[in-house]
PDB file of C-alpha atoms in Angstrom:
ATOM      1  CA  MET A   1     -61.895  -1.683-158.929  1.00 49.00           C
ATOM      2  CA  THR A   2     -60.811  -3.036-155.536  1.00 55.00           C
ATOM      3  CA  HIS A   3     -57.380  -1.994-154.264  1.00 58.00           C
ATOM      4  CA  THR A   4     -55.191  -4.322-152.204  1.00 64.00           C
ATOM      5  CA  ASN A   5     -55.529  -3.825-148.457  1.00 63.00           C
ATOM      6  CA  SER A   6     -51.959  -3.390-147.200  1.00 65.00           C
ATOM      7  CA  LYS A   7     -52.987  -4.349-143.648  1.00 82.00           C
ATOM      8  CA  SER A   8     -54.501  -7.687-144.601  1.00 89.00           C
ATOM      9  CA  GLY A   9     -52.844 -11.040-144.934  1.00 96.00           C
ATOM     10  CA  ARG A  10     -52.561 -12.852-148.248  1.00 98.00           C
ATOM     11  CA  LEU A  11     -54.551 -15.742-149.696  1.00 98.00           C
ATOM     12  CA  PHE A  12     -52.202 -18.431-151.008  1.00 98.00           C
ATOM     13  CA  LEU A  13     -53.572 -20.975-153.480  1.00 98.00           C
ATOM     14  CA  VAL A  14     -51.687 -24.096-152.421  1.00 98.00           C
ATOM     15  CA  PRO A  15     -51.566 -27.019-154.887  1.00 97.00           C
ATOM     16  CA  ALA A  16     -51.818 -30.555-153.560  1.00 96.00           C
ATOM     17  CA  PRO A  17     -50.207 -33.680-155.039  1.00 96.00           C
ATOM     18  CA  LEU A  18     -52.236 -35.702-157.536  1.00 95.00           C
ATOM     19  CA  ASP A  19     -52.115 -38.960-155.596  1.00 93.00           C
ATOM     20  CA  PHE A  20     -55.408 -38.401-153.737  1.00 89.00           C
ATOM     21  CA  GLY A  21     -57.463 -41.590-154.008  1.00 82.00           C
ATOM     22  CA  CYS A  22     -54.538 -43.539-155.495  1.00 86.00           C
ATOM     23  CA  ASP A  23     -52.747 -46.548-154.059  1.00 84.00           C
ATOM     24  CA  GLU A  24     -49.348 -44.892-154.565  1.00 87.00           C
ATOM     25  CA  GLU A  25     -48.102 -41.909-152.577  1.00 90.00           C
ATOM     26  CA  ILE A  26     -45.759 -39.397-154.187  1.00 91.00           C
ATOM     27  CA  ASP A  27     -42.655 -37.982-152.564  1.00 93.00           C
ATOM     28  CA  LEU A  28     -43.740 -34.355-152.208  1.00 95.00           C
ATOM     29  CA  GLN A  29     -40.299 -33.033-153.017  1.00 94.00           C
ATOM     30  CA  GLU A  30     -40.435 -34.708-156.431  1.00 94.00           C
ATOM     31  CA  VAL A  31     -43.563 -32.844-157.568  1.00 94.00           C
ATOM     32  CA  MET A  32     -43.729 -29.717-155.391  1.00 95.00           C
ATOM     33  CA  PRO A  33     -41.160 -26.889-155.450  1.00 96.00           C
ATOM     34  CA  MET A  34     -39.487 -26.250-152.108  1.00 97.00           C
ATOM     35  CA  GLY A  35     -40.706 -22.673-152.283  1.00 97.00           C
ATOM     36  CA  THR A  36     -44.315 -23.893-152.322  1.00 97.00           C
ATOM     37  CA  LEU A  37     -43.723 -26.305-149.443  1.00 97.00           C
ATOM     38  CA  SER A  38     -41.918 -23.628-147.421  1.00 98.00           C
ATOM     39  CA  THR A  39     -44.775 -21.163-147.887  1.00 98.00           C
ATOM     40  CA  ALA A  40     -47.369 -23.777-146.972  1.00 98.00           C
ATOM     41  CA  ALA A  41     -45.408 -24.739-143.844  1.00 98.00           C
ATOM     42  CA  ASN A  42     -45.725 -21.165-142.590  1.00 98.00           C
ATOM     43  CA  ILE A  43     -49.493 -20.919-143.047  1.00 98.00           C
ATOM     44  CA  THR A  44     -51.649 -21.564-139.970  1.00 98.00           C
ATOM     45  CA  HIS A  45     -55.130 -20.693-141.289  1.00 98.00           C
ATOM     46  CA  TRP A  46     -56.690 -22.865-144.000  1.00 98.00           C
ATOM     47  CA  ILE A  47     -59.820 -23.091-146.151  1.00 97.00           C
ATOM     48  CA  CYS A  48     -60.297 -26.537-147.658  1.00 96.00           C
ATOM     49  CA  GLU A  49     -62.583 -29.176-149.116  1.00 92.00           C
ATOM     50  CA  ASN A  50     -62.034 -31.670-146.326  1.00 93.00           C
ATOM     51  CA  ALA A  51     -60.355 -31.069-142.963  1.00 96.00           C
ATOM     52  CA  LYS A  52     -59.198 -34.675-142.532  1.00 96.00           C
ATOM     53  CA  THR A  53     -57.365 -34.837-145.853  1.00 95.00           C
ATOM     54  CA  THR A  54     -55.926 -31.361-145.288  1.00 97.00           C
ATOM     55  CA  ARG A  55     -54.430 -32.488-141.969  1.00 97.00           C
ATOM     56  CA  ALA A  56     -52.957 -35.506-143.748  1.00 96.00           C
ATOM     57  CA  TYR A  57     -51.424 -33.199-146.361  1.00 97.00           C
ATOM     58  CA  LEU A  58     -49.995 -30.908-143.670  1.00 97.00           C
ATOM     59  CA  LYS A  59     -48.430 -33.957-142.033  1.00 97.00           C
ATOM     60  CA  ARG A  60     -46.666 -34.740-145.302  1.00 97.00           C
ATOM     61  CA  ILE A  61     -45.467 -31.142-145.617  1.00 98.00           C
ATOM     62  CA  ASP A  62     -44.198 -31.271-142.026  1.00 97.00           C
ATOM     63  CA  ALA A  63     -42.037 -34.274-142.950  1.00 96.00           C
ATOM     64  CA  CYS A  64     -40.302 -32.076-145.559  1.00 96.00           C
ATOM     65  CA  ILE A  65     -40.290 -28.711-143.807  1.00 97.00           C
ATOM     66  CA  PRO A  66     -41.388 -28.300-140.169  1.00 97.00           C
ATOM     67  CA  LEU A  67     -44.721 -26.526-139.814  1.00 98.00           C
ATOM     68  CA  LYS A  68     -44.816 -23.145-138.098  1.00 97.00           C
ATOM     69  CA  THR A  69     -47.234 -24.528-135.505  1.00 96.00           C
ATOM     70  CA  SER A  70     -48.569 -28.000-134.762  1.00 97.00           C
ATOM     71  CA  ILE A  71     -51.412 -29.323-136.899  1.00 96.00           C
ATOM     72  CA  GLN A  72     -53.624 -29.450-133.805  1.00 96.00           C
ATOM     73  CA  THR A  73     -53.317 -25.697-133.253  1.00 97.00           C
ATOM     74  CA  GLN A  74     -54.008 -24.679-136.852  1.00 97.00           C
ATOM     75  CA  THR A  75     -57.341 -23.265-137.981  1.00 97.00           C
ATOM     76  CA  ILE A  76     -58.852 -25.414-140.730  1.00 98.00           C
ATOM     77  CA  THR A  77     -62.247 -24.443-142.146  1.00 96.00           C
ATOM     78  CA  GLU A  78     -64.165 -26.565-144.632  1.00 95.00           C
ATOM     79  CA  LEU A  79     -66.117 -25.077-147.504  1.00 92.00           C
ATOM     80  CA  PRO A  80     -69.876 -25.678-147.055  1.00 88.00           C
ATOM     81  CA  ARG A  81     -71.442 -28.752-148.617  1.00 80.00           C
ATOM     82  CA  GLN A  82     -73.512 -26.553-150.938  1.00 76.00           C
ATOM     83  CA  VAL A  83     -70.291 -25.437-152.613  1.00 73.00           C
ATOM     84  CA  HIS A  84     -69.284 -29.047-153.264  1.00 65.00           C
ATOM     85  CA  LYS A  85     -72.678 -30.019-154.662  1.00 61.00           C
ATOM     86  CA  LYS A  86     -73.644 -26.961-156.681  1.00 60.00           C
ATOM     87  CA  GLY A  87     -70.261 -25.404-157.353  1.00 64.00           C
ATOM     88  CA  ASP A  88     -69.268 -21.885-156.428  1.00 71.00           C
ATOM     89  CA  HIS A  89     -68.422 -20.403-159.815  1.00 67.00           C
ATOM     90  CA  LEU A  90     -71.786 -18.745-160.428  1.00 64.00           C
ATOM     91  CA  GLY A  91     -71.544 -16.340-157.511  1.00 61.00           C
ATOM     92  CA  GLY A  92     -74.255 -17.860-155.348  1.00 74.00           C
ATOM     93  CA  PHE A  93     -72.021 -18.272-152.309  1.00 83.00           C
ATOM     94  CA  ASP A  94     -70.482 -15.306-150.465  1.00 88.00           C
ATOM     95  CA  ALA A  95     -67.200 -16.494-148.957  1.00 91.00           C
ATOM     96  CA  LYS A  96     -66.088 -13.217-147.372  1.00 94.00           C
ATOM     97  CA  HIS A  97     -66.691 -14.482-143.829  1.00 95.00           C
ATOM     98  CA  LEU A  98     -64.185 -17.294-144.423  1.00 96.00           C
ATOM     99  CA  LEU A  99     -61.448 -14.699-144.884  1.00 97.00           C
ATOM    100  CA  ALA A 100     -61.841 -12.985-141.504  1.00 97.00           C
ATOM    101  CA  SER A 101     -58.360 -14.049-140.402  1.00 97.00           C
ATOM    102  CA  ALA A 102     -56.809 -12.535-143.522  1.00 98.00           C
ATOM    103  CA  MET A 103     -58.564  -9.255-142.787  1.00 97.00           C
ATOM    104  CA  THR A 104     -56.803  -9.158-139.413  1.00 96.00           C
ATOM    105  CA  GLY A 105     -53.372  -9.689-141.006  1.00 96.00           C
ATOM    106  CA  GLU A 106     -52.999 -13.477-141.089  1.00 97.00           C
ATOM    107  CA  ASP A 107     -51.879 -15.238-144.257  1.00 98.00           C
ATOM    108  CA  MET A 108     -54.334 -17.956-145.299  1.00 98.00           C
ATOM    109  CA  GLY A 109     -54.127 -20.990-147.545  1.00 98.00           C
ATOM    110  CA  LEU A 110     -56.760 -22.392-149.898  1.00 98.00           C
ATOM    111  CA  VAL A 111     -56.268 -26.064-150.689  1.00 97.00           C
ATOM    112  CA  SER A 112     -58.201 -28.798-152.499  1.00 93.00           C
ATOM    113  CA  GLU A 113     -57.718 -32.548-152.357  1.00 92.00           C
ATOM    114  CA  ALA A 114     -55.593 -32.719-155.519  1.00 92.00           C
ATOM    115  CA  GLY A 115     -54.034 -30.216-157.878  1.00 94.00           C
ATOM    116  CA  MET A 116     -54.726 -26.495-157.926  1.00 95.00           C
ATOM    117  CA  PRO A 117     -57.666 -25.235-155.833  1.00 94.00           C
ATOM    118  CA  ALA A 118     -60.410 -23.454-157.812  1.00 92.00           C
ATOM    119  CA  VAL A 119     -59.408 -25.319-161.001  1.00 91.00           C
ATOM    120  CA  ALA A 120     -61.758 -28.297-161.537  1.00 88.00           C
ATOM    121  CA  ASP A 121     -62.298 -28.060-157.771  1.00 88.00           C
ATOM    122  CA  PRO A 122     -64.154 -25.721-155.397  1.00 88.00           C
ATOM    123  CA  GLY A 123     -62.595 -22.465-154.281  1.00 91.00           C
ATOM    124  CA  SER A 124     -63.353 -19.804-156.873  1.00 91.00           C
ATOM    125  CA  SER A 125     -65.817 -18.121-154.503  1.00 92.00           C
ATOM    126  CA  VAL A 126     -63.031 -17.724-151.933  1.00 94.00           C
ATOM    127  CA  VAL A 127     -60.682 -16.249-154.540  1.00 95.00           C
ATOM    128  CA  ARG A 128     -63.400 -13.895-155.747  1.00 93.00           C
ATOM    129  CA  ALA A 129     -64.172 -12.789-152.192  1.00 94.00           C
ATOM    130  CA  ALA A 130     -60.472 -12.120-151.566  1.00 97.00           C
ATOM    131  CA  HIS A 131     -60.326  -9.809-154.569  1.00 97.00           C
ATOM    132  CA  GLU A 132     -63.450  -7.983-153.408  1.00 95.00           C
ATOM    133  CA  LEU A 133     -61.939  -7.488-149.937  1.00 97.00           C
ATOM    134  CA  GLY A 134     -58.633  -6.235-151.325  1.00 97.00           C
ATOM    135  CA  ILE A 135     -56.716  -9.323-150.162  1.00 98.00           C
ATOM    136  CA  GLN A 136     -53.722 -10.235-152.302  1.00 97.00           C
ATOM    137  CA  VAL A 137     -54.180 -13.606-154.046  1.00 98.00           C
ATOM    138  CA  VAL A 138     -50.961 -15.581-154.589  1.00 98.00           C
ATOM    139  CA  PRO A 139     -51.098 -18.806-156.660  1.00 98.00           C
ATOM    140  CA  LEU A 140     -48.256 -21.182-155.829  1.00 98.00           C
ATOM    141  CA  VAL A 141     -46.532 -23.543-158.238  1.00 96.00           C
ATOM    142  CA  GLY A 142     -47.521 -27.205-158.287  1.00 96.00           C
ATOM    143  CA  PRO A 143     -49.068 -29.974-160.428  1.00 94.00           C
ATOM    144  CA  VAL A 144     -52.244 -29.233-162.422  1.00 95.00           C
ATOM    145  CA  SER A 145     -53.654 -32.424-163.950  1.00 95.00           C
ATOM    146  CA  LEU A 146     -55.576 -30.714-166.756  1.00 97.00           C
ATOM    147  CA  LEU A 147     -52.501 -29.025-168.221  1.00 96.00           C
ATOM    148  CA  LEU A 148     -50.304 -32.102-167.787  1.00 97.00           C
ATOM    149  CA  ALA A 149     -52.905 -34.183-169.620  1.00 97.00           C
ATOM    150  CA  LEU A 150     -53.283 -31.619-172.395  1.00 98.00           C
ATOM    151  CA  ALA A 151     -49.538 -31.328-172.917  1.00 98.00           C
ATOM    152  CA  SER A 152     -49.192 -35.100-173.242  1.00 97.00           C
ATOM    153  CA  SER A 153     -52.216 -35.593-175.526  1.00 98.00           C
ATOM    154  CA  GLY A 154     -50.829 -34.376-178.843  1.00 97.00           C
ATOM    155  CA  LEU A 155     -54.033 -32.350-179.271  1.00 98.00           C
ATOM    156  CA  ASN A 156     -54.311 -28.605-179.845  1.00 97.00           C
ATOM    157  CA  GLY A 157     -52.774 -26.795-176.881  1.00 97.00           C
ATOM    158  CA  GLN A 158     -53.420 -23.349-178.377  1.00 97.00           C
ATOM    159  CA  ASN A 159     -57.209 -23.599-178.204  1.00 97.00           C
ATOM    160  CA  PHE A 160     -58.836 -25.779-175.564  1.00 97.00           C
ATOM    161  CA  ALA A 161     -61.730 -25.897-173.103  1.00 97.00           C
ATOM    162  CA  PHE A 162     -62.307 -27.755-169.858  1.00 96.00           C
ATOM    163  CA  VAL A 163     -65.941 -28.880-169.770  1.00 95.00           C
ATOM    164  CA  GLY A 164     -65.987 -30.646-166.405  1.00 92.00           C
ATOM    165  CA  TYR A 165     -68.092 -33.800-166.089  1.00 93.00           C
ATOM    166  CA  LEU A 166     -70.245 -35.280-168.839  1.00 96.00           C
ATOM    167  CA  PRO A 167     -73.832 -36.447-168.102  1.00 96.00           C
ATOM    168  CA  GLN A 168     -74.220 -39.804-166.365  1.00 94.00           C
ATOM    169  CA  GLU A 169     -77.322 -40.960-168.233  1.00 96.00           C
ATOM    170  CA  PRO A 170     -76.153 -42.850-171.368  1.00 96.00           C
ATOM    171  CA  GLN A 171     -78.332 -41.033-173.926  1.00 97.00           C
ATOM    172  CA  ASP A 172     -77.567 -37.593-172.503  1.00 97.00           C
ATOM    173  CA  ARG A 173     -73.879 -38.466-172.350  1.00 97.00           C
ATOM    174  CA  ALA A 174     -73.800 -39.599-175.988  1.00 97.00           C
ATOM    175  CA  ARG A 175     -75.617 -36.429-177.047  1.00 98.00           C
ATOM    176  CA  ARG A 176     -73.108 -34.279-175.167  1.00 98.00           C
ATOM    177  CA  ILE A 177     -70.158 -36.166-176.663  1.00 98.00           C
ATOM    178  CA  LYS A 178     -71.487 -35.480-180.167  1.00 98.00           C
ATOM    179  CA  GLU A 179     -71.917 -31.774-179.356  1.00 98.00           C
ATOM    180  CA  LEU A 180     -68.356 -31.507-178.066  1.00 98.00           C
ATOM    181  CA  GLU A 181     -66.990 -33.396-181.058  1.00 98.00           C
ATOM    182  CA  GLN A 182     -68.769 -31.100-183.508  1.00 97.00           C
ATOM    183  CA  HIS A 183     -67.328 -28.069-181.769  1.00 96.00           C
ATOM    184  CA  ALA A 184     -63.862 -29.619-181.611  1.00 97.00           C
ATOM    185  CA  LEU A 185     -63.865 -30.407-185.330  1.00 95.00           C
ATOM    186  CA  LYS A 186     -65.328 -27.037-186.366  1.00 96.00           C
ATOM    187  CA  ALA A 187     -63.253 -24.770-184.126  1.00 96.00           C
ATOM    188  CA  GLY A 188     -60.162 -26.933-183.689  1.00 96.00           C
ATOM    189  CA  GLN A 189     -60.657 -26.685-179.939  1.00 98.00           C
ATOM    190  CA  THR A 190     -59.508 -29.546-177.711  1.00 98.00           C
ATOM    191  CA  GLN A 191     -62.218 -30.645-175.263  1.00 98.00           C
ATOM    192  CA  ILE A 192     -60.990 -31.763-171.827  1.00 98.00           C
ATOM    193  CA  PHE A 193     -63.180 -33.545-169.276  1.00 97.00           C
ATOM    194  CA  ILE A 194     -62.971 -35.725-166.188  1.00 95.00           C
ATOM    195  CA  GLU A 195     -65.027 -38.397-164.483  1.00 94.00           C
ATOM    196  CA  THR A 196     -65.353 -40.027-161.100  1.00 92.00           C
ATOM    197  CA  PRO A 197     -62.906 -42.963-161.295  1.00 93.00           C
ATOM    198  CA  TYR A 198     -65.513 -45.692-160.827  1.00 94.00           C
ATOM    199  CA  ARG A 199     -67.286 -44.455-163.985  1.00 95.00           C
ATOM    200  CA  ASN A 200     -64.161 -44.337-166.160  1.00 96.00           C
ATOM    201  CA  ALA A 201     -65.081 -47.566-167.982  1.00 95.00           C
ATOM    202  CA  ALA A 202     -68.616 -46.408-168.788  1.00 96.00           C
ATOM    203  CA  LEU A 203     -67.359 -43.071-170.100  1.00 97.00           C
ATOM    204  CA  TRP A 204     -64.629 -44.688-172.183  1.00 97.00           C
ATOM    205  CA  THR A 205     -67.071 -47.132-173.781  1.00 96.00           C
ATOM    206  CA  SER A 206     -69.453 -44.315-174.638  1.00 97.00           C
ATOM    207  CA  LEU A 207     -66.669 -42.209-176.160  1.00 97.00           C
ATOM    208  CA  VAL A 208     -65.349 -45.021-178.360  1.00 97.00           C
ATOM    209  CA  GLN A 209     -68.847 -45.965-179.531  1.00 96.00           C
ATOM    210  CA  THR A 210     -70.030 -42.389-180.185  1.00 97.00           C
ATOM    211  CA  LEU A 211     -67.085 -40.463-181.645  1.00 98.00           C
ATOM    212  CA  GLN A 212     -66.233 -40.485-185.351  1.00 98.00           C
ATOM    213  CA  PRO A 213     -63.419 -42.826-186.470  1.00 97.00           C
ATOM    214  CA  GLY A 214     -61.061 -39.957-187.357  1.00 97.00           C
ATOM    215  CA  SER A 215     -61.441 -38.060-184.095  1.00 98.00           C
ATOM    216  CA  ARG A 216     -58.570 -38.332-181.633  1.00 98.00           C
ATOM    217  CA  LEU A 217     -59.139 -39.409-178.037  1.00 98.00           C
ATOM    218  CA  ALA A 218     -56.494 -39.225-175.315  1.00 98.00           C
ATOM    219  CA  PHE A 219     -56.390 -40.056-171.629  1.00 98.00           C
ATOM    220  CA  SER A 220     -53.904 -39.585-168.818  1.00 97.00           C
ATOM    221  CA  SER A 221     -54.125 -41.631-165.645  1.00 96.00           C
ATOM    222  CA  GLY A 222     -52.147 -41.534-162.407  1.00 93.00           C
ATOM    223  CA  LEU A 223     -50.360 -38.347-163.421  1.00 94.00           C
ATOM    224  CA  THR A 224     -47.006 -37.765-161.653  1.00 95.00           C
ATOM    225  CA  LEU A 225     -47.113 -41.294-160.194  1.00 93.00           C
ATOM    226  CA  ALA A 226     -44.537 -43.923-161.103  1.00 91.00           C
ATOM    227  CA  SER A 227     -47.383 -45.795-162.842  1.00 91.00           C
ATOM    228  CA  ALA A 228     -48.545 -42.756-164.842  1.00 94.00           C
ATOM    229  CA  VAL A 229     -49.928 -43.456-168.323  1.00 96.00           C
ATOM    230  CA  SER A 230     -50.725 -41.009-171.142  1.00 97.00           C
ATOM    231  CA  ARG A 231     -52.032 -42.408-174.416  1.00 98.00           C
ATOM    232  CA  SER A 232     -53.524 -40.794-177.515  1.00 98.00           C
ATOM    233  CA  SER A 233     -54.936 -42.315-180.684  1.00 98.00           C
ATOM    234  CA  THR A 234     -57.768 -42.085-183.173  1.00 98.00           C
ATOM    235  CA  ILE A 235     -61.110 -43.686-182.446  1.00 98.00           C
ATOM    236  CA  GLN A 236     -60.477 -46.005-185.376  1.00 98.00           C
ATOM    237  CA  GLN A 237     -57.405 -47.329-183.575  1.00 97.00           C
ATOM    238  CA  TRP A 238     -59.112 -47.509-180.166  1.00 97.00           C
ATOM    239  CA  ARG A 239     -61.893 -49.643-181.692  1.00 96.00           C
ATOM    240  CA  LYS A 240     -59.336 -52.337-182.488  1.00 96.00           C
ATOM    241  CA  LEU A 241     -59.209 -53.231-178.786  1.00 94.00           C
ATOM    242  CA  PRO A 242     -61.211 -56.341-177.879  1.00 91.00           C
ATOM    243  CA  ALA A 243     -64.841 -55.539-177.028  1.00 83.00           C
ATOM    244  CA  GLY A 244     -65.233 -54.458-173.416  1.00 81.00           C
ATOM    245  CA  LYS A 245     -61.474 -54.131-172.846  1.00 91.00           C
ATOM    246  CA  LEU A 246     -60.067 -50.870-171.523  1.00 95.00           C
ATOM    247  CA  PRO A 247     -56.705 -49.584-172.775  1.00 96.00           C
ATOM    248  CA  GLU A 248     -53.730 -50.325-170.567  1.00 93.00           C
ATOM    249  CA  GLY A 249     -53.463 -47.754-167.781  1.00 93.00           C
ATOM    250  CA  LEU A 250     -57.170 -46.895-167.595  1.00 95.00           C
ATOM    251  CA  ASN A 251     -59.250 -48.446-164.824  1.00 93.00           C
ATOM    252  CA  ASN A 252     -62.089 -47.752-162.422  1.00 93.00           C
ATOM    253  CA  GLN A 253     -59.840 -46.937-159.459  1.00 91.00           C
ATOM    254  CA  THR A 254     -57.375 -44.282-160.611  1.00 92.00           C
ATOM    255  CA  PRO A 255     -58.380 -40.695-161.494  1.00 92.00           C
ATOM    256  CA  ALA A 256     -58.019 -39.871-165.185  1.00 95.00           C
ATOM    257  CA  VAL A 257     -58.283 -36.859-167.484  1.00 97.00           C
ATOM    258  CA  PHE A 258     -59.740 -37.241-170.983  1.00 98.00           C
ATOM    259  CA  ALA A 259     -59.134 -35.049-174.023  1.00 98.00           C
ATOM    260  CA  MET A 260     -60.759 -35.169-177.427  1.00 98.00           C
ATOM    261  CA  GLY A 261     -60.225 -33.292-180.681  1.00 97.00           C
ATOM    262  CA  ALA A 262     -59.076 -33.368-184.254  1.00 92.00           C
TER     263      ALA A 262
END
């Protein structure tokens, strides 16, 4: 068991708004607690997915609460490309060197491009390394798309699993959908998954064609935006849409979260 190092800084997990890649931009103060924004404004050392988008996020925070130092003087370190491509949840990447500033007493922030870092996004290796080094890990409050989508789906919120992305190849995707449906119906466990926005239509078509008529399928799109949509119905009902037509609110531009179950 690793004990917290009292001389080290802390690692703050800083949520980001869910408007990344969307045409709309959210007023940060409508979706982020002031306590989270205030903490983020005082951090000067960052670990992130993308330095450019992190600077843009810091600029938005600065408009709400002045940053401790200018964006130009802050230390912003990107996670390696291997973490983006292969993921960092299996322990193959040692992130301890990224936390050198925390070991000298500086607070650090971990941020992704949308939502909570290390949840459906890279960052778990950094959190794991912080625990191993005795650095206190502090998750901050902010929007998490998976939980917002689950809460609005009408599906089982007592037993659920996030399964990430489904296969791209149509046959493999259909096979995986059937596996998840069988588990959902047998165990009563809601299955939650996401897709790259430009493949939303292909995934939706596959789901409606493959799932059983009585299974329930929900989606949430543009969460926290003024144009946010959350809809849930049985496959039997979804099949009443004209062939090739997506339900209102689902498109190939806006990020969406899908949930399926009994």
